[in-house]
Structures are given as structure tokens and as C-alpha cells.
Amino acid sequence: MNHNRKNTLFESILNIVRQIPKGKVATYGQIATMVGTQNPRLVGYALASLKDDTTVPWFRVINSRGKISFPQGSDAFKIQYSLLIKEGVRFSDKNIVNLKIFGWSEAND
DNA sequence: GGCTTGACTTACA
DNA sequence: CTGTAAGCCAAGC
């Protein structure tokens, strides 16, 4: 009806990320596919423009290797890591998420 | 309208 | 496991 094309990929991505259940994670690639793009980088690009006080759970987005996409030791890494831990996400290593990362399916431990 | 930049991914060595 | 290369495409200048 309305030619509201204003719903940019940018908005769509954030919308999807908002729907990731607490305690679960998704990959950039998974989200990219959901919004209909073949470029997972755009997901990261969208998240990068979020403000610090955003309500979007950006920290629930990790890369396809099951890791946080920030250099270990960086502030962003520490923040994301602790937020995930706080939600019950478990790590095998300091960086590898011990969950099934495809979509936000149940943690099959 | 063209060129550069990416919080990525997959493939291969 | 690590490292390098090519592909992908919206946003911003």
C-alpha cells in the first residue's frame, strides 16, 4: 500500500536483532539471510551505528565461528562477553560460544 | 553517480 | 589451530 521503502535494510536488521531471545545468540550471516541480503557485513555495519544507550541487543550477535567479533581485550569485547555471560550464554573458551549458533535455537548442551 | 569502507563468510594453504 | 584471498552490497562521502 504505501510505498514505504523507508524500511531500509538497516532498520530491518535492527528489527531482527531485537527479536533474538534473551540468553541466545545469532550469527551475522543468519541475520543477513533473514533480511534478504547476501552480505553479512551489512549486519555489522548496522550494529556499528547504534548508540551506547540503544535497546537493541547487539551483543547477542556473533560471527560464524561462534566468537565475538571484537579483538579480545578490547572494551567492546569485555562488555559483550559479560553481557552474554549474564544472560546465561556459556563459553567453551574465553571467546568461543558454547551454543548452537545457527539461528537462536535451544542450547543443546 | 562513482569510489571507499566494513562489529562478515567461505574456501583454501 | 593460524593466515590470506575473494565475494558480498548498503551507506556515506
mmCIF file with all atom_site columns, C-alpha atoms (C1' of nucleotides) in Angstrom:
data_model
loop_
_atom_site.group_PDB
_atom_site.id
_atom_site.type_symbol
_atom_site.label_atom_id
_atom_site.label_alt_id
_atom_site.label_comp_id
_atom_site.label_asym_id
_atom_site.label_entity_id
_atom_site.label_seq_id
_atom_site.pdbx_PDB_ins_code
_atom_site.Cartn_x
_atom_site.Cartn_y
_atom_site.Cartn_z
_atom_site.occupancy
_atom_site.B_iso_or_equiv
_atom_site.pdbx_formal_charge
_atom_site.auth_seq_id
_atom_site.auth_comp_id
_atom_site.auth_asym_id
_atom_site.auth_atom_id
_atom_site.pdbx_PDB_model_num
ATOM 1   C CA    . MET A 1 1   ? 0.000  0.000   0.000  1.00 0.00 ? 1   MET A CA    1
ATOM 2   C CA    . ASN A 1 2   ? 2.255  2.743   0.967  1.00 0.00 ? 2   ASN A CA    1
ATOM 3   C CA    . HIS A 1 3   ? 5.459  2.729   -0.885 1.00 0.00 ? 3   HIS A CA    1
ATOM 4   C CA    . ASN A 1 4   ? 7.235  2.811   2.367  1.00 0.00 ? 4   ASN A CA    1
ATOM 5   C CA    . ARG A 1 5   ? 10.562 1.667   1.176  1.00 0.00 ? 5   ARG A CA    1
ATOM 6   C CA    . LYS A 1 6   ? 11.955 3.642   4.101  1.00 0.00 ? 6   LYS A CA    1
ATOM 7   C CA    . ASN A 1 7   ? 12.231 0.362   5.877  1.00 0.00 ? 7   ASN A CA    1
ATOM 8   C CA    . THR A 1 8   ? 15.795 0.095   4.897  1.00 0.00 ? 8   THR A CA    1
ATOM 9   C CA    . LEU A 1 9   ? 17.858 -2.937  5.385  1.00 0.00 ? 9   LEU A CA    1
ATOM 10  C CA    . PHE A 1 10  ? 19.386 -1.023  8.198  1.00 0.00 ? 10  PHE A CA    1
ATOM 11  C CA    . GLU A 1 11  ? 16.062 -0.880  10.041 1.00 0.00 ? 11  GLU A CA    1
ATOM 12  C CA    . SER A 1 12  ? 15.181 -4.433  9.147  1.00 0.00 ? 12  SER A CA    1
ATOM 13  C CA    . ILE A 1 13  ? 18.401 -5.703  10.609 1.00 0.00 ? 13  ILE A CA    1
ATOM 14  C CA    . LEU A 1 14  ? 17.845 -3.912  13.882 1.00 0.00 ? 14  LEU A CA    1
ATOM 15  C CA    . ASN A 1 15  ? 14.322 -5.214  13.948 1.00 0.00 ? 15  ASN A CA    1
ATOM 16  C CA    . ILE A 1 16  ? 15.520 -8.781  13.643 1.00 0.00 ? 16  ILE A CA    1
ATOM 17  C CA    . VAL A 1 17  ? 18.188 -8.342  16.263 1.00 0.00 ? 17  VAL A CA    1
ATOM 18  C CA    . ARG A 1 18  ? 15.578 -7.015  18.655 1.00 0.00 ? 18  ARG A CA    1
ATOM 19  C CA    . GLN A 1 19  ? 13.788 -10.344 18.372 1.00 0.00 ? 19  GLN A CA    1
ATOM 20  C CA    . ILE A 1 20  ? 16.660 -12.513 19.492 1.00 0.00 ? 20  ILE A CA    1
ATOM 21  C CA    . PRO A 1 21  ? 15.538 -14.153 22.723 1.00 0.00 ? 21  PRO A CA    1
ATOM 22  C CA    . LYS A 1 22  ? 17.465 -13.475 25.864 1.00 0.00 ? 22  LYS A CA    1
ATOM 23  C CA    . GLY A 1 23  ? 20.222 -15.957 26.508 1.00 0.00 ? 23  GLY A CA    1
ATOM 24  C CA    . LYS A 1 24  ? 20.543 -16.906 22.861 1.00 0.00 ? 24  LYS A CA    1
ATOM 25  C CA    . VAL A 1 25  ? 22.688 -15.752 20.014 1.00 0.00 ? 25  VAL A CA    1
ATOM 26  C CA    . ALA A 1 26  ? 22.627 -15.477 16.244 1.00 0.00 ? 26  ALA A CA    1
ATOM 27  C CA    . THR A 1 27  ? 25.291 -15.001 13.650 1.00 0.00 ? 27  THR A CA    1
ATOM 28  C CA    . TYR A 1 28  ? 25.710 -12.088 11.275 1.00 0.00 ? 28  TYR A CA    1
ATOM 29  C CA    . GLY A 1 29  ? 25.173 -14.393 8.367  1.00 0.00 ? 29  GLY A CA    1
ATOM 30  C CA    . GLN A 1 30  ? 21.943 -15.773 9.755  1.00 0.00 ? 30  GLN A CA    1
ATOM 31  C CA    . ILE A 1 31  ? 20.526 -12.315 10.252 1.00 0.00 ? 31  ILE A CA    1
ATOM 32  C CA    . ALA A 1 32  ? 21.712 -11.221 6.837  1.00 0.00 ? 32  ALA A CA    1
ATOM 33  C CA    . THR A 1 33  ? 19.816 -14.097 5.267  1.00 0.00 ? 33  THR A CA    1
ATOM 34  C CA    . MET A 1 34  ? 16.681 -13.268 7.236  1.00 0.00 ? 34  MET A CA    1
ATOM 35  C CA    . VAL A 1 35  ? 16.590 -9.719  5.979  1.00 0.00 ? 35  VAL A CA    1
ATOM 36  C CA    . GLY A 1 36  ? 17.328 -10.837 2.459  1.00 0.00 ? 36  GLY A CA    1
ATOM 37  C CA    . THR A 1 37  ? 20.856 -9.737  1.850  1.00 0.00 ? 37  THR A CA    1
ATOM 38  C CA    . GLN A 1 38  ? 23.894 -11.776 0.985  1.00 0.00 ? 38  GLN A CA    1
ATOM 39  C CA    . ASN A 1 39  ? 26.250 -9.517  2.742  1.00 0.00 ? 39  ASN A CA    1
ATOM 40  C CA    . PRO A 1 40  ? 26.664 -10.234 6.453  1.00 0.00 ? 40  PRO A CA    1
ATOM 41  C CA    . ARG A 1 41  ? 28.905 -7.241  6.722  1.00 0.00 ? 41  ARG A CA    1
ATOM 42  C CA    . LEU A 1 42  ? 25.869 -5.050  6.448  1.00 0.00 ? 42  LEU A CA    1
ATOM 43  C CA    . VAL A 1 43  ? 24.610 -6.515  9.700  1.00 0.00 ? 43  VAL A CA    1
ATOM 44  C CA    . GLY A 1 44  ? 27.748 -5.471  11.465 1.00 0.00 ? 44  GLY A CA    1
ATOM 45  C CA    . TYR A 1 45  ? 27.614 -2.173  9.694  1.00 0.00 ? 45  TYR A CA    1
ATOM 46  C CA    . ALA A 1 46  ? 24.120 -1.538  11.011 1.00 0.00 ? 46  ALA A CA    1
ATOM 47  C CA    . LEU A 1 47  ? 25.040 -2.516  14.538 1.00 0.00 ? 47  LEU A CA    1
ATOM 48  C CA    . ALA A 1 48  ? 28.074 -0.292  14.420 1.00 0.00 ? 48  ALA A CA    1
ATOM 49  C CA    . SER A 1 49  ? 25.897 2.761   14.151 1.00 0.00 ? 49  SER A CA    1
ATOM 50  C CA    . LEU A 1 50  ? 23.931 2.009   17.288 1.00 0.00 ? 50  LEU A CA    1
ATOM 51  C CA    . LYS A 1 51  ? 24.227 4.410   20.141 1.00 0.00 ? 51  LYS A CA    1
ATOM 52  C CA    . ASP A 1 52  ? 25.546 3.372   23.502 1.00 0.00 ? 52  ASP A CA    1
ATOM 53  C CA    . ASP A 1 53  ? 22.132 3.678   25.066 1.00 0.00 ? 53  ASP A CA    1
ATOM 54  C CA    . THR A 1 54  ? 20.406 1.539   22.462 1.00 0.00 ? 54  THR A CA    1
ATOM 55  C CA    . THR A 1 55  ? 17.869 -1.069  23.461 1.00 0.00 ? 55  THR A CA    1
ATOM 56  C CA    . VAL A 1 56  ? 18.926 -3.312  20.623 1.00 0.00 ? 56  VAL A CA    1
ATOM 57  C CA    . PRO A 1 57  ? 20.645 -6.433  21.973 1.00 0.00 ? 57  PRO A CA    1
ATOM 58  C CA    . TRP A 1 58  ? 23.601 -6.136  19.648 1.00 0.00 ? 58  TRP A CA    1
ATOM 59  C CA    . PHE A 1 59  ? 25.677 -8.296  21.979 1.00 0.00 ? 59  PHE A CA    1
ATOM 60  C CA    . ARG A 1 60  ? 23.624 -11.353 21.008 1.00 0.00 ? 60  ARG A CA    1
ATOM 61  C CA    . VAL A 1 61  ? 25.152 -11.214 17.548 1.00 0.00 ? 61  VAL A CA    1
ATOM 62  C CA    . ILE A 1 62  ? 28.347 -13.142 16.968 1.00 0.00 ? 62  ILE A CA    1
ATOM 63  C CA    . ASN A 1 63  ? 30.262 -14.381 13.957 1.00 0.00 ? 63  ASN A CA    1
ATOM 64  C CA    . SER A 1 64  ? 30.001 -17.718 12.223 1.00 0.00 ? 64  SER A CA    1
ATOM 65  C CA    . ARG A 1 65  ? 32.920 -19.154 14.142 1.00 0.00 ? 65  ARG A CA    1
ATOM 66  C CA    . GLY A 1 66  ? 30.972 -18.724 17.328 1.00 0.00 ? 66  GLY A CA    1
ATOM 67  C CA    . LYS A 1 67  ? 33.112 -15.892 18.507 1.00 0.00 ? 67  LYS A CA    1
ATOM 68  C CA    . ILE A 1 68  ? 32.751 -12.293 19.460 1.00 0.00 ? 68  ILE A CA    1
ATOM 69  C CA    . SER A 1 69  ? 33.851 -10.145 16.566 1.00 0.00 ? 69  SER A CA    1
ATOM 70  C CA    . PHE A 1 70  ? 35.903 -7.758  18.594 1.00 0.00 ? 70  PHE A CA    1
ATOM 71  C CA    . PRO A 1 71  ? 39.547 -8.071  19.469 1.00 0.00 ? 71  PRO A CA    1
ATOM 72  C CA    . GLN A 1 72  ? 39.864 -9.923  22.720 1.00 0.00 ? 72  GLN A CA    1
ATOM 73  C CA    . GLY A 1 73  ? 40.766 -7.472  25.414 1.00 0.00 ? 73  GLY A CA    1
ATOM 74  C CA    . SER A 1 74  ? 39.014 -4.520  23.821 1.00 0.00 ? 74  SER A CA    1
ATOM 75  C CA    . ASP A 1 75  ? 36.367 -2.674  25.787 1.00 0.00 ? 75  ASP A CA    1
ATOM 76  C CA    . ALA A 1 76  ? 33.678 -3.753  23.377 1.00 0.00 ? 76  ALA A CA    1
ATOM 77  C CA    . PHE A 1 77  ? 34.733 -7.347  23.782 1.00 0.00 ? 77  PHE A CA    1
ATOM 78  C CA    . LYS A 1 78  ? 34.592 -7.204  27.544 1.00 0.00 ? 78  LYS A CA    1
ATOM 79  C CA    . ILE A 1 79  ? 31.176 -5.603  27.514 1.00 0.00 ? 79  ILE A CA    1
ATOM 80  C CA    . GLN A 1 80  ? 29.732 -8.095  25.079 1.00 0.00 ? 80  GLN A CA    1
ATOM 81  C CA    . TYR A 1 81  ? 31.307 -11.017 26.892 1.00 0.00 ? 81  TYR A CA    1
ATOM 82  C CA    . SER A 1 82  ? 29.935 -10.076 30.277 1.00 0.00 ? 82  SER A CA    1
ATOM 83  C CA    . LEU A 1 83  ? 26.500 -9.267  28.948 1.00 0.00 ? 83  LEU A CA    1
ATOM 84  C CA    . LEU A 1 84  ? 26.295 -12.705 27.374 1.00 0.00 ? 84  LEU A CA    1
ATOM 85  C CA    . ILE A 1 85  ? 27.567 -14.436 30.482 1.00 0.00 ? 85  ILE A CA    1
ATOM 86  C CA    . LYS A 1 86  ? 24.999 -12.553 32.472 1.00 0.00 ? 86  LYS A CA    1
ATOM 87  C CA    . GLU A 1 87  ? 22.285 -13.938 30.233 1.00 0.00 ? 87  GLU A CA    1
ATOM 88  C CA    . GLY A 1 88  ? 23.470 -17.485 30.709 1.00 0.00 ? 88  GLY A CA    1
ATOM 89  C CA    . VAL A 1 89  ? 25.391 -17.919 27.466 1.00 0.00 ? 89  VAL A CA    1
ATOM 90  C CA    . ARG A 1 90  ? 28.249 -20.265 28.118 1.00 0.00 ? 90  ARG A CA    1
ATOM 91  C CA    . PHE A 1 91  ? 31.655 -20.201 26.517 1.00 0.00 ? 91  PHE A CA    1
ATOM 92  C CA    . SER A 1 92  ? 33.960 -23.116 25.899 1.00 0.00 ? 92  SER A CA    1
ATOM 93  C CA    . ASP A 1 93  ? 36.886 -20.824 25.750 1.00 0.00 ? 93  ASP A CA    1
ATOM 94  C CA    . LYS A 1 94  ? 37.286 -17.185 26.507 1.00 0.00 ? 94  LYS A CA    1
ATOM 95  C CA    . ASN A 1 95  ? 35.863 -16.476 23.125 1.00 0.00 ? 95  ASN A CA    1
ATOM 96  C CA    . ILE A 1 96  ? 34.043 -19.456 21.668 1.00 0.00 ? 96  ILE A CA    1
ATOM 97  C CA    . VAL A 1 97  ? 30.338 -19.559 22.344 1.00 0.00 ? 97  VAL A CA    1
ATOM 98  C CA    . ASN A 1 98  ? 29.271 -22.958 23.533 1.00 0.00 ? 98  ASN A CA    1
ATOM 99  C CA    . LEU A 1 99  ? 25.907 -22.912 21.838 1.00 0.00 ? 99  LEU A CA    1
ATOM 100 C CA    . LYS A 1 100 ? 24.387 -23.913 18.605 1.00 0.00 ? 100 LYS A CA    1
ATOM 101 C CA    . ILE A 1 101 ? 24.843 -20.704 16.726 1.00 0.00 ? 101 ILE A CA    1
ATOM 102 C CA    . PHE A 1 102 ? 22.581 -21.392 13.810 1.00 0.00 ? 102 PHE A CA    1
ATOM 103 C CA    . GLY A 1 103 ? 19.607 -19.201 14.483 1.00 0.00 ? 103 GLY A CA    1
ATOM 104 C CA    . TRP A 1 104 ? 18.554 -18.879 18.047 1.00 0.00 ? 104 TRP A CA    1
ATOM 105 C CA    . SER A 1 105 ? 17.651 -22.484 18.648 1.00 0.00 ? 105 SER A CA    1
ATOM 106 C CA    . GLU A 1 106 ? 17.763 -24.108 22.029 1.00 0.00 ? 106 GLU A CA    1
ATOM 107 C CA    . ALA A 1 107 ? 21.081 -24.532 23.627 1.00 0.00 ? 107 ALA A CA    1
ATOM 108 C CA    . ASN A 1 108 ? 21.631 -28.191 23.234 1.00 0.00 ? 108 ASN A CA    1
ATOM 109 C CA    . ASP A 1 109 ? 24.313 -28.703 25.666 1.00 0.00 ? 109 ASP A CA    1
ATOM 110 C "C1'" . DG  B 2 1   ? 26.649 8.876   -9.831 1.00 0.00 ? 1   DG  B "C1'" 1
ATOM 111 C "C1'" . DG  B 2 2   ? 31.223 6.533   -8.667 1.00 0.00 ? 2   DG  B "C1'" 1
ATOM 112 C "C1'" . DC  B 2 3   ? 34.593 5.053   -5.038 1.00 0.00 ? 3   DC  B "C1'" 1
ATOM 113 C "C1'" . DT  B 2 4   ? 35.694 3.587   -0.394 1.00 0.00 ? 4   DT  B "C1'" 1
ATOM 114 C "C1'" . DT  B 2 5   ? 34.588 1.376   3.811  1.00 0.00 ? 5   DT  B "C1'" 1
ATOM 115 C "C1'" . DG  B 2 6   ? 33.304 -2.516  6.631  1.00 0.00 ? 6   DG  B "C1'" 1
ATOM 116 C "C1'" . DA  B 2 7   ? 31.175 -5.461  14.540 1.00 0.00 ? 7   DA  B "C1'" 1
ATOM 117 C "C1'" . DC  B 2 8   ? 31.343 -10.888 7.856  1.00 0.00 ? 8   DC  B "C1'" 1
ATOM 118 C "C1'" . DT  B 2 9   ? 31.717 -15.518 5.376  1.00 0.00 ? 9   DT  B "C1'" 1
ATOM 119 C "C1'" . DT  B 2 10  ? 33.525 -19.194 2.981  1.00 0.00 ? 10  DT  B "C1'" 1
ATOM 120 C "C1'" . DA  B 2 11  ? 37.338 -21.540 0.949  1.00 0.00 ? 11  DA  B "C1'" 1
ATOM 121 C "C1'" . DC  B 2 12  ? 41.894 -22.936 0.729  1.00 0.00 ? 12  DC  B "C1'" 1
ATOM 122 C "C1'" . DA  B 2 13  ? 47.047 -23.387 2.192  1.00 0.00 ? 13  DA  B "C1'" 1
ATOM 123 C "C1'" . DC  C 3 1   ? 44.738 -24.278 15.026 1.00 0.00 ? 1   DC  C "C1'" 1
ATOM 124 C "C1'" . DT  C 3 2   ? 46.523 -19.674 12.014 1.00 0.00 ? 2   DT  C "C1'" 1
ATOM 125 C "C1'" . DG  C 3 3   ? 46.724 -16.747 7.855  1.00 0.00 ? 3   DG  C "C1'" 1
ATOM 126 C "C1'" . DT  C 3 4   ? 45.451 -14.963 3.209  1.00 0.00 ? 4   DT  C "C1'" 1
ATOM 127 C "C1'" . DA  C 3 5   ? 42.010 -14.029 -0.749 1.00 0.00 ? 5   DA  C "C1'" 1
ATOM 128 C "C1'" . DA  C 3 6   ? 37.840 -13.202 -2.970 1.00 0.00 ? 6   DA  C "C1'" 1
ATOM 129 C "C1'" . DG  C 3 7   ? 32.895 -12.186 -2.690 1.00 0.00 ? 7   DG  C "C1'" 1
ATOM 130 C "C1'" . DC  C 3 8   ? 29.205 -9.727  -0.959 1.00 0.00 ? 8   DC  C "C1'" 1
ATOM 131 C "C1'" . DC  C 3 9   ? 26.248 -4.966  -1.079 1.00 0.00 ? 9   DC  C "C1'" 1
ATOM 132 C "C1'" . DA  C 3 10  ? 24.137 -0.711  1.687  1.00 0.00 ? 10  DA  C "C1'" 1
ATOM 133 C "C1'" . DA  C 3 11  ? 25.720 3.693   3.436  1.00 0.00 ? 11  DA  C "C1'" 1
ATOM 134 C "C1'" . DG  C 3 12  ? 28.368 7.859   3.210  1.00 0.00 ? 12  DG  C "C1'" 1
ATOM 135 C "C1'" . DC  C 3 13  ? 31.238 10.933  1.152  1.00 0.00 ? 13  DC  C "C1'" 1
#
